[in-house]
PDB file of C-alpha atoms in Angstrom:
ATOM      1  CA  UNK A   1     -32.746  26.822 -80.567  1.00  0.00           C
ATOM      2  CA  UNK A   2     -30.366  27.994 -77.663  1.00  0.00           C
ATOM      3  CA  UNK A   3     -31.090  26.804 -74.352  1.00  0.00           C
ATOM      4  CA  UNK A   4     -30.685  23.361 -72.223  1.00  0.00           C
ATOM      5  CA  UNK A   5     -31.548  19.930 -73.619  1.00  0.00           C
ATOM      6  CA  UNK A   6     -32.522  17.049 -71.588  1.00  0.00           C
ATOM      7  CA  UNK A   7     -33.200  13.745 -72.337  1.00  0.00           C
ATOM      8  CA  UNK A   8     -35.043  11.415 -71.894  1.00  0.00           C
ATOM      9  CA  UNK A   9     -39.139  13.231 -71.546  1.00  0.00           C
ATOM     10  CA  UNK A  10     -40.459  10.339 -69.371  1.00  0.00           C
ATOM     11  CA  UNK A  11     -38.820   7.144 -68.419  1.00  0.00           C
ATOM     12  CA  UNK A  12     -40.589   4.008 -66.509  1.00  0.00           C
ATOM     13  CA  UNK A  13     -37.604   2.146 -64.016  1.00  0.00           C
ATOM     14  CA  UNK A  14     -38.548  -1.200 -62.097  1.00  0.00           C
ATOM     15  CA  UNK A  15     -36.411  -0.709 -58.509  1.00  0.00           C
ATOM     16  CA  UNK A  16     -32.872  -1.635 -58.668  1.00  0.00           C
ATOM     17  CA  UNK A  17     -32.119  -0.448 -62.576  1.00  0.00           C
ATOM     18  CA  UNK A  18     -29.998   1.973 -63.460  1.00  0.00           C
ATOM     19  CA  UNK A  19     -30.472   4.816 -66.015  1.00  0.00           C
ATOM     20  CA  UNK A  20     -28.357   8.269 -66.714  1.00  0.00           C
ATOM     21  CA  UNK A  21     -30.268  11.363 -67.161  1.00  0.00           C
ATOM     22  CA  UNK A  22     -28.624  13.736 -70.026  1.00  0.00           C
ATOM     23  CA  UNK A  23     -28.054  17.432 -70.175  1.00  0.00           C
ATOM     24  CA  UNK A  24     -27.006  19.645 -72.659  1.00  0.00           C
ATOM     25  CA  UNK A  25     -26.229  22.859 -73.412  1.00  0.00           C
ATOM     26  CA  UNK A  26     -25.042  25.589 -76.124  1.00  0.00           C
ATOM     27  CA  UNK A  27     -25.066  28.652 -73.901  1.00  0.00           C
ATOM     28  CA  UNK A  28     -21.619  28.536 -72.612  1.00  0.00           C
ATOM     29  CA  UNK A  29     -22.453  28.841 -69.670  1.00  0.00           C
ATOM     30  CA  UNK A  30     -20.236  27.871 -66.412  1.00  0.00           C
ATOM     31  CA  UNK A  31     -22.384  26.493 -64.086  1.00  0.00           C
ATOM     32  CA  UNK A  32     -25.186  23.440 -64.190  1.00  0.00           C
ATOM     33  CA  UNK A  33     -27.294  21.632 -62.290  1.00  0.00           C
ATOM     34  CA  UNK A  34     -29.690  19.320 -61.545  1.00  0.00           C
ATOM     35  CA  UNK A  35     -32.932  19.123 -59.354  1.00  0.00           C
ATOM     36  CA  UNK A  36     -36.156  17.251 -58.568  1.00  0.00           C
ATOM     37  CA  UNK A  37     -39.487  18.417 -58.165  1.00  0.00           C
ATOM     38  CA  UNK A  38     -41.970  16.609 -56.514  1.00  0.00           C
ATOM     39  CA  UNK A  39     -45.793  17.009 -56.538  1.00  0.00           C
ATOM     40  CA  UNK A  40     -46.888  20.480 -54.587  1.00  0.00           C
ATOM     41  CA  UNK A  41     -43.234  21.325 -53.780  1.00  0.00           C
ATOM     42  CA  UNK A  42     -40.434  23.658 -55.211  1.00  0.00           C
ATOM     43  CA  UNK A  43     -37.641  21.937 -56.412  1.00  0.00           C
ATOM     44  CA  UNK A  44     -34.815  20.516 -54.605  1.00  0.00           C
ATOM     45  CA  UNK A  45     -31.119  20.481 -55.901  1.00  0.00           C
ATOM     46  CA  UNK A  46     -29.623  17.714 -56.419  1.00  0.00           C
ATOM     47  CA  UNK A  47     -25.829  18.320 -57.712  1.00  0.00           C
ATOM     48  CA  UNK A  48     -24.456  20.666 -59.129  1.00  0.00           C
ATOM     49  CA  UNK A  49     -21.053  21.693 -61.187  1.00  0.00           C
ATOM     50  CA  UNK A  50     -19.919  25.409 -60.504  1.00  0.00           C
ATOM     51  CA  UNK A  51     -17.537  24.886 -63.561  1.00  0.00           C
ATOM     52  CA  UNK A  52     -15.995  22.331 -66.005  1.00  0.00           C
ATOM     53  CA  UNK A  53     -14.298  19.560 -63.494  1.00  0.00           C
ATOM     54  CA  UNK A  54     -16.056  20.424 -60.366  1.00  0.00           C
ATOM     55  CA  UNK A  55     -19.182  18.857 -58.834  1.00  0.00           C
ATOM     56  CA  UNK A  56     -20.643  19.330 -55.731  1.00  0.00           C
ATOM     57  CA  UNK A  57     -23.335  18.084 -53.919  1.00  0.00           C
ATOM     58  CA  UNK A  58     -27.004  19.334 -53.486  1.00  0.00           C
ATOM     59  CA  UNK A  59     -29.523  19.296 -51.031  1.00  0.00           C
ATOM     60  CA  UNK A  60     -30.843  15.630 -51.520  1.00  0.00           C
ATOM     61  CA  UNK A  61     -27.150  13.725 -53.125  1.00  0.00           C
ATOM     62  CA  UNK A  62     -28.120  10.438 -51.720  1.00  0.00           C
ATOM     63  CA  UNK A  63     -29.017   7.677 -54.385  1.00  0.00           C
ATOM     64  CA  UNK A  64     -27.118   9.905 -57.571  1.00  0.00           C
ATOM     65  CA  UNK A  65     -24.301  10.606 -59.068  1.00  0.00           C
ATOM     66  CA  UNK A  66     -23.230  13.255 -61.693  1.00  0.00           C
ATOM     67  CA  UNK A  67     -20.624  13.712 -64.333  1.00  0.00           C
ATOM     68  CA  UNK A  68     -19.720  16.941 -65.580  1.00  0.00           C
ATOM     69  CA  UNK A  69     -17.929  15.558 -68.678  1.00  0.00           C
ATOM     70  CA  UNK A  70     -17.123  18.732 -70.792  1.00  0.00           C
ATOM     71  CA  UNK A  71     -18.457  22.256 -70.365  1.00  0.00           C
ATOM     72  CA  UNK A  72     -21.607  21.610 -72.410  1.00  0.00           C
ATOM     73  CA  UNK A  73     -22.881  18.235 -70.609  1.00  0.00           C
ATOM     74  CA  UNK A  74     -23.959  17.400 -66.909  1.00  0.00           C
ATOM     75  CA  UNK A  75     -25.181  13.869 -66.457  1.00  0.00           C
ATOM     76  CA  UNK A  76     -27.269  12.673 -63.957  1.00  0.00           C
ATOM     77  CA  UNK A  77     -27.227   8.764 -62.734  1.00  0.00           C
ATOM     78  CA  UNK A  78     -29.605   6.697 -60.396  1.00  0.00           C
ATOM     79  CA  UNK A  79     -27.013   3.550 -59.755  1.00  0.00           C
ATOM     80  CA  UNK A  80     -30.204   1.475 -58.556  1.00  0.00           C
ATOM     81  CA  UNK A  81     -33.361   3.309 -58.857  1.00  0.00           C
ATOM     82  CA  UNK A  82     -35.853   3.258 -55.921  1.00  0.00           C
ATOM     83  CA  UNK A  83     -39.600   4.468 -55.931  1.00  0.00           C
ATOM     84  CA  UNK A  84     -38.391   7.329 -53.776  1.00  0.00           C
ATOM     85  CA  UNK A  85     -36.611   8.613 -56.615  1.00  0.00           C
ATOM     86  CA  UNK A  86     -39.784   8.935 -58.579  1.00  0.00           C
ATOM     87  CA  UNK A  87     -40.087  12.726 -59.407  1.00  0.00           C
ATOM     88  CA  UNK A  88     -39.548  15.408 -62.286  1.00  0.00           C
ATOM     89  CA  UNK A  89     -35.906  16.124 -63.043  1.00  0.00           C
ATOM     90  CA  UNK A  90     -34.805  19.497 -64.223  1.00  0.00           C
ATOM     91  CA  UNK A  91     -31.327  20.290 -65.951  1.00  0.00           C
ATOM     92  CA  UNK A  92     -30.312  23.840 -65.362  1.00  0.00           C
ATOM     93  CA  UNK A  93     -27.500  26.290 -66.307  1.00  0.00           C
ATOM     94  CA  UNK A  94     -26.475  29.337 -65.650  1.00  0.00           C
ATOM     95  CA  UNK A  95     -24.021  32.135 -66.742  1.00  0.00           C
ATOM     96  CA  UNK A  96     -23.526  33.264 -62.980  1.00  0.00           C
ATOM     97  CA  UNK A  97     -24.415  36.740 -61.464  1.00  0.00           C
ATOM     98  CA  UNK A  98     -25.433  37.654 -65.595  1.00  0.00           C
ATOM     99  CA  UNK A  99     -28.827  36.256 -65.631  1.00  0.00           C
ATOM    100  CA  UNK A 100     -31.185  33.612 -64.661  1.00  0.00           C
ATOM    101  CA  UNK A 101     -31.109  29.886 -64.436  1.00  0.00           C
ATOM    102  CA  UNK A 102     -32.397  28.447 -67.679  1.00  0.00           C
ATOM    103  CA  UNK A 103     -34.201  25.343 -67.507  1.00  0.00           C
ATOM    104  CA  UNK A 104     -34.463  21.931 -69.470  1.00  0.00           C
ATOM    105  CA  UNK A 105     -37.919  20.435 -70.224  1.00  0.00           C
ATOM    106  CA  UNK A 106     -37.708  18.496 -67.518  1.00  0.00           C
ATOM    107  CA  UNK A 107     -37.524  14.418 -67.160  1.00  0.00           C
ATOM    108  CA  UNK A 108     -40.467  12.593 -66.011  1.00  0.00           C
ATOM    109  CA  UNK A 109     -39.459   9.696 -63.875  1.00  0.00           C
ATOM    110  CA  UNK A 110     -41.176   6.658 -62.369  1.00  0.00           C
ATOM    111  CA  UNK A 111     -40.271   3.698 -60.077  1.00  0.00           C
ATOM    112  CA  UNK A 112     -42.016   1.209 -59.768  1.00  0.00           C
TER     113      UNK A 112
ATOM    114  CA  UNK B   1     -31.212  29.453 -42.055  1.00  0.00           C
ATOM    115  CA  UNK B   2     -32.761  30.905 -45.639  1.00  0.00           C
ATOM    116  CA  UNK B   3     -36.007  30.154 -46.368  1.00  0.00           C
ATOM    117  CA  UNK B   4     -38.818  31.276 -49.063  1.00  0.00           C
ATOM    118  CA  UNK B   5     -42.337  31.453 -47.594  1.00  0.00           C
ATOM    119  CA  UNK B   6     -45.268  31.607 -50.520  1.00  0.00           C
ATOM    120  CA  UNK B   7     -48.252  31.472 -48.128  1.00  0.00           C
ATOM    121  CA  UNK B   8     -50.805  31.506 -50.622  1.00  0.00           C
ATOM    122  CA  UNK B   9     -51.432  27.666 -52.063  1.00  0.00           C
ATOM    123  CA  UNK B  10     -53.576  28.607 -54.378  1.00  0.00           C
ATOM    124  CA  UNK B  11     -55.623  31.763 -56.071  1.00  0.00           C
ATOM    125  CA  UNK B  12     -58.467  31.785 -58.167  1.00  0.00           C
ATOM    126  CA  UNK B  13     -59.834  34.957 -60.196  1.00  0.00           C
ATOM    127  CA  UNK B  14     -62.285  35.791 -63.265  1.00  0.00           C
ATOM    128  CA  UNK B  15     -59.900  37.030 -66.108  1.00  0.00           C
ATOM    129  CA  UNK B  16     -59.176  41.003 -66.328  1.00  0.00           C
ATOM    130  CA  UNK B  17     -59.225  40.981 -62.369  1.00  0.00           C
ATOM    131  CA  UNK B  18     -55.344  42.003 -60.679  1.00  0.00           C
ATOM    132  CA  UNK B  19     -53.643  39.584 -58.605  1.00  0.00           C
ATOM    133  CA  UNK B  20     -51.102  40.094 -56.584  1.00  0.00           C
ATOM    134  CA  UNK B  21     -48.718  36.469 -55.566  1.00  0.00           C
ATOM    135  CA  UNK B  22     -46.848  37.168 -52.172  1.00  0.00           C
ATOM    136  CA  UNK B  23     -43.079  36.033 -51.734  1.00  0.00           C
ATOM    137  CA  UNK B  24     -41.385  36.121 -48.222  1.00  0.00           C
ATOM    138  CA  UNK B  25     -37.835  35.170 -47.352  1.00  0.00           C
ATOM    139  CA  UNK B  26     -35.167  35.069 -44.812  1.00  0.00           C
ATOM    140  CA  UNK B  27     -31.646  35.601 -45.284  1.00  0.00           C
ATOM    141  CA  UNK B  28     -29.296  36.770 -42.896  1.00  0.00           C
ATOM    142  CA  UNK B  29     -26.951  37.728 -46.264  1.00  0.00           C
ATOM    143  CA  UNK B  30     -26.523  40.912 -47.822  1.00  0.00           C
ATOM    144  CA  UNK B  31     -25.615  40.034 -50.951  1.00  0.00           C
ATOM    145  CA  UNK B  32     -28.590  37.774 -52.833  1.00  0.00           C
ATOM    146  CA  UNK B  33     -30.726  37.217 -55.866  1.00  0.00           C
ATOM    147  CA  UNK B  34     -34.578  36.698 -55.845  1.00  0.00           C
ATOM    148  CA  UNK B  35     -36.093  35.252 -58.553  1.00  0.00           C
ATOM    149  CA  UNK B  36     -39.816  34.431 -59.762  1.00  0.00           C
ATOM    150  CA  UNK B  37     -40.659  31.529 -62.277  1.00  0.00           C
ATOM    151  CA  UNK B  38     -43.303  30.822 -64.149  1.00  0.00           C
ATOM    152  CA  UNK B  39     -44.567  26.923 -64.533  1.00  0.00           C
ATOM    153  CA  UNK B  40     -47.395  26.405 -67.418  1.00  0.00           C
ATOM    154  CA  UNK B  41     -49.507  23.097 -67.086  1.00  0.00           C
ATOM    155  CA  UNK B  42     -46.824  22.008 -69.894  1.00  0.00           C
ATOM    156  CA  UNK B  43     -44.597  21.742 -66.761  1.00  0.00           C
ATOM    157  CA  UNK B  44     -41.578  23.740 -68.207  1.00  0.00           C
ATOM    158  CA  UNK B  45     -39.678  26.453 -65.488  1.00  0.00           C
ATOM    159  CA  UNK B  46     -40.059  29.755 -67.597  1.00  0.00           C
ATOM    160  CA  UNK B  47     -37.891  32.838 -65.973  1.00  0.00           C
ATOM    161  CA  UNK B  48     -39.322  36.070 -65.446  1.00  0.00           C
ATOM    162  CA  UNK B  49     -37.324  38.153 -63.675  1.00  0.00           C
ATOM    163  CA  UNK B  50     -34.046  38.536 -61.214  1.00  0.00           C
ATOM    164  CA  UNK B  51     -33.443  40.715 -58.889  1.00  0.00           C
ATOM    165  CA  UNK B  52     -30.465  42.069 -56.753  1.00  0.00           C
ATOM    166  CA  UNK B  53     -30.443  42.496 -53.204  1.00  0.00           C
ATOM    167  CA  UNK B  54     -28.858  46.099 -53.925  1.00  0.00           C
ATOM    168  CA  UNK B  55     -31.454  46.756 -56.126  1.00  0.00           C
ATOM    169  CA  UNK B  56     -35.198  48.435 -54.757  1.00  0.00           C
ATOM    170  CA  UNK B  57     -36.388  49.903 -57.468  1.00  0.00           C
ATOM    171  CA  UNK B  58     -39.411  48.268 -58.735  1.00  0.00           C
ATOM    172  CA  UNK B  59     -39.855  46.674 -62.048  1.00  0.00           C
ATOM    173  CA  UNK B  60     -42.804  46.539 -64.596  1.00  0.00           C
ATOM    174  CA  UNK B  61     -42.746  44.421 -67.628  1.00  0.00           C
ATOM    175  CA  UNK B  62     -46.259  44.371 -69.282  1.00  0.00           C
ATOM    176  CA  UNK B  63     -48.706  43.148 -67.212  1.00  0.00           C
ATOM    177  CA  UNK B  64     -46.170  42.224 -64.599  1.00  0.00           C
ATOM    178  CA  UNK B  65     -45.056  44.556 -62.145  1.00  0.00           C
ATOM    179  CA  UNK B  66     -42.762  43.080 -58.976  1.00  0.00           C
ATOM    180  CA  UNK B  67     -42.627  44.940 -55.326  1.00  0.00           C
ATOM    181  CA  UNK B  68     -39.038  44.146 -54.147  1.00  0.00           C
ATOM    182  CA  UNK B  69     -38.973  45.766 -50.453  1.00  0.00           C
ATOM    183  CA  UNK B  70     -36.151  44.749 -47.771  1.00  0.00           C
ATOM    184  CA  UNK B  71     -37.948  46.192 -45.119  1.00  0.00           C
ATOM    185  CA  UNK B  72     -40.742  43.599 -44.766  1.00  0.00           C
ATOM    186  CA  UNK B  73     -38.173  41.044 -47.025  1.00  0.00           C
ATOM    187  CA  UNK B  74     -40.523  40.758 -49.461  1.00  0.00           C
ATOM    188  CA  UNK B  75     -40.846  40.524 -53.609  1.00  0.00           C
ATOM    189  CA  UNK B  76     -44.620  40.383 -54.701  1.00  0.00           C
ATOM    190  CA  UNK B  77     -45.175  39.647 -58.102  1.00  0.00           C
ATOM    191  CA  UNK B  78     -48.747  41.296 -59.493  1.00  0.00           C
ATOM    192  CA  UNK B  79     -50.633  40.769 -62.738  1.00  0.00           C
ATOM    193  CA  UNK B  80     -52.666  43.412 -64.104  1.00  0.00           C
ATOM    194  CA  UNK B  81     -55.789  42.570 -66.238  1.00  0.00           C
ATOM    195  CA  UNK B  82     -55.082  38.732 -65.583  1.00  0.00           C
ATOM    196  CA  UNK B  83     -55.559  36.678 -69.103  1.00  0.00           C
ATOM    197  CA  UNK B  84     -56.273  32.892 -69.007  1.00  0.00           C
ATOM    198  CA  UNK B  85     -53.089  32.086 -70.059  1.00  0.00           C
ATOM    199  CA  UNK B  86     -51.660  33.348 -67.235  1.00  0.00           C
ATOM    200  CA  UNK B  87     -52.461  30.165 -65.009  1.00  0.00           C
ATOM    201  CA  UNK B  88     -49.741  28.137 -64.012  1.00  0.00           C
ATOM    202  CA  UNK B  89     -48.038  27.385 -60.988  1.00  0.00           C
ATOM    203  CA  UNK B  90     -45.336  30.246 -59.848  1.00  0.00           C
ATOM    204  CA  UNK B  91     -42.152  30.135 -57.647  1.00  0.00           C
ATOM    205  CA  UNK B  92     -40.330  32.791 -55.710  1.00  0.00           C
ATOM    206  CA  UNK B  93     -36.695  31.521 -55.598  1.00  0.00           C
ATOM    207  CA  UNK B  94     -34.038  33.062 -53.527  1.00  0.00           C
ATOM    208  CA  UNK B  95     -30.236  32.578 -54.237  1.00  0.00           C
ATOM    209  CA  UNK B  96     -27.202  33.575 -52.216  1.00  0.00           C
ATOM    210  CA  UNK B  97     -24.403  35.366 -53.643  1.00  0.00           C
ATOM    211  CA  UNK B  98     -22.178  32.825 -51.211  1.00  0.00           C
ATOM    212  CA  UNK B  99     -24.052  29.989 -52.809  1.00  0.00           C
ATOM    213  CA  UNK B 100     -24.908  27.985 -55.874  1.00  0.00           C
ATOM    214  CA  UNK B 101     -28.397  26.132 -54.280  1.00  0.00           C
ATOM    215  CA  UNK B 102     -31.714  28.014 -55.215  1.00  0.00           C
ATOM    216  CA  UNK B 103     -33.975  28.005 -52.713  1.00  0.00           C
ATOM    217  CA  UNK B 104     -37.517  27.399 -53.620  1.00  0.00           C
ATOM    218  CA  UNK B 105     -41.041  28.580 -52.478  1.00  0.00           C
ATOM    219  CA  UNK B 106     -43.233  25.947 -52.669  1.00  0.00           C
ATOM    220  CA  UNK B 107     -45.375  27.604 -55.719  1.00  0.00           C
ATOM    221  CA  UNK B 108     -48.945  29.430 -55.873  1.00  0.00           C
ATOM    222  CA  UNK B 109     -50.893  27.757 -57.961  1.00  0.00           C
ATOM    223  CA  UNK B 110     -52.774  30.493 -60.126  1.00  0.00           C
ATOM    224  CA  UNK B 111     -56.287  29.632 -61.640  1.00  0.00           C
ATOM    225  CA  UNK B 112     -57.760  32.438 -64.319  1.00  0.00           C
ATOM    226  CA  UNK B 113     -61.185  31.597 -65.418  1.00  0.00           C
ATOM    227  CA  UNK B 114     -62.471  33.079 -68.000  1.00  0.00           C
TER     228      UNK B 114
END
């Protein structure tokens, strides 16, 4: 099926790992992104990549980094993970000013 | 500064009873995007509709019908006949044409008991 694929579902990090979030998708679209939702709030952008190359930084950058490493994929990493970072991570894309954002399944993260 | 105000936390109704979800915003922009989004207990983000800041007219899709008036900067989202599958959580989002950051409500939680 079409859309955005992200893996992993959940993931359980002690403080101080690493891990790389992955994002996929078969849309062509240009642009992608990445948030975080925590509990009773909207979501919060992280990064994001207006096309193939770029990256720019989100509302709440500090602790990730991203890789935009061809036009389908938009990785997310946590260099050393802290329980701050717990939260749901969404991949998103978007074919800009056409449509909507289309959204991944979503990551489950915890820090402990 | 842009902002999206969703002042109502939560709203409960018996099914077949209309509800109407409020959406506020700021912008000082001309050009702009609302959005609404539809979160299921299975916690995915499901799209529903976008909207142009040129554009008035309202829209009916089904059940859903969305008020989208610049006046009172405002894009109300009502469900007609509410059905119990209809609860989930549900974001206004607001997007600038200048920028690539969607800006979030912070969700009305929707409860439809049957």
């Amino acid at each position: 099926n079409a859309g955005v694929t992200q893996t992993p579902k959940f993931q359980v990090l002690k403080t101080g790992q690493s891990m790389t979030l992955q994002c996929a998708q078969d849309m062509n679209h240009n642009s992608m992104y990445w948030y975080r939702q925590d509990p009773g709030m909207g979501l919060r952008l992280i990064y994001y990549s207006a096309s193939e190359g770029t990256t720019d930084k989100g509302e709440v950058p500090n602790g990730y980094n991203v890789s935009r490493l061809n036009k389908r994929e938009f990785s997310l990493r946590l260099e050393s993970a802290a329980p701050s970072q717990t939260s749901v991570y969404f991949c998103a894309s978007e074919a800009r000013g056409i449509y909507g954002y289309t959204f991944g399944s979503g990551t489950r993260l915890t820090v402990v | 500064a842009q902002k999206v105000t969703q002042a109502q936390t939560e709203i409960s109704v018996v099914e077949k009873e209309d509800v109407t979800l409020d959406c506020v915003y700021e912008t000082r922009d001309t050009t702009y995007y609302l959005f609404w989004y539809k979160q299921p207990p299975s916690g995915e983000l499901v799209f529903l509709i976008r909207r142009n800041s040129f554009d008035e007219q309202n829209e009916i899709s089904g059940r859903y019908s969305w008020n989208f008036q610049k006046s009172t900067s405002s894009f109300n989202f009502t469900i007609t006949a509410s059905q119990v599958v209809d609860s989930a959580v549900y974001f206004c989002a607001l997007n600038l044409d200048s920028n690539y950051q969607l800006i979030w409500g912070a969700g009305t939680k929707l409860i439809i008991k049957p």
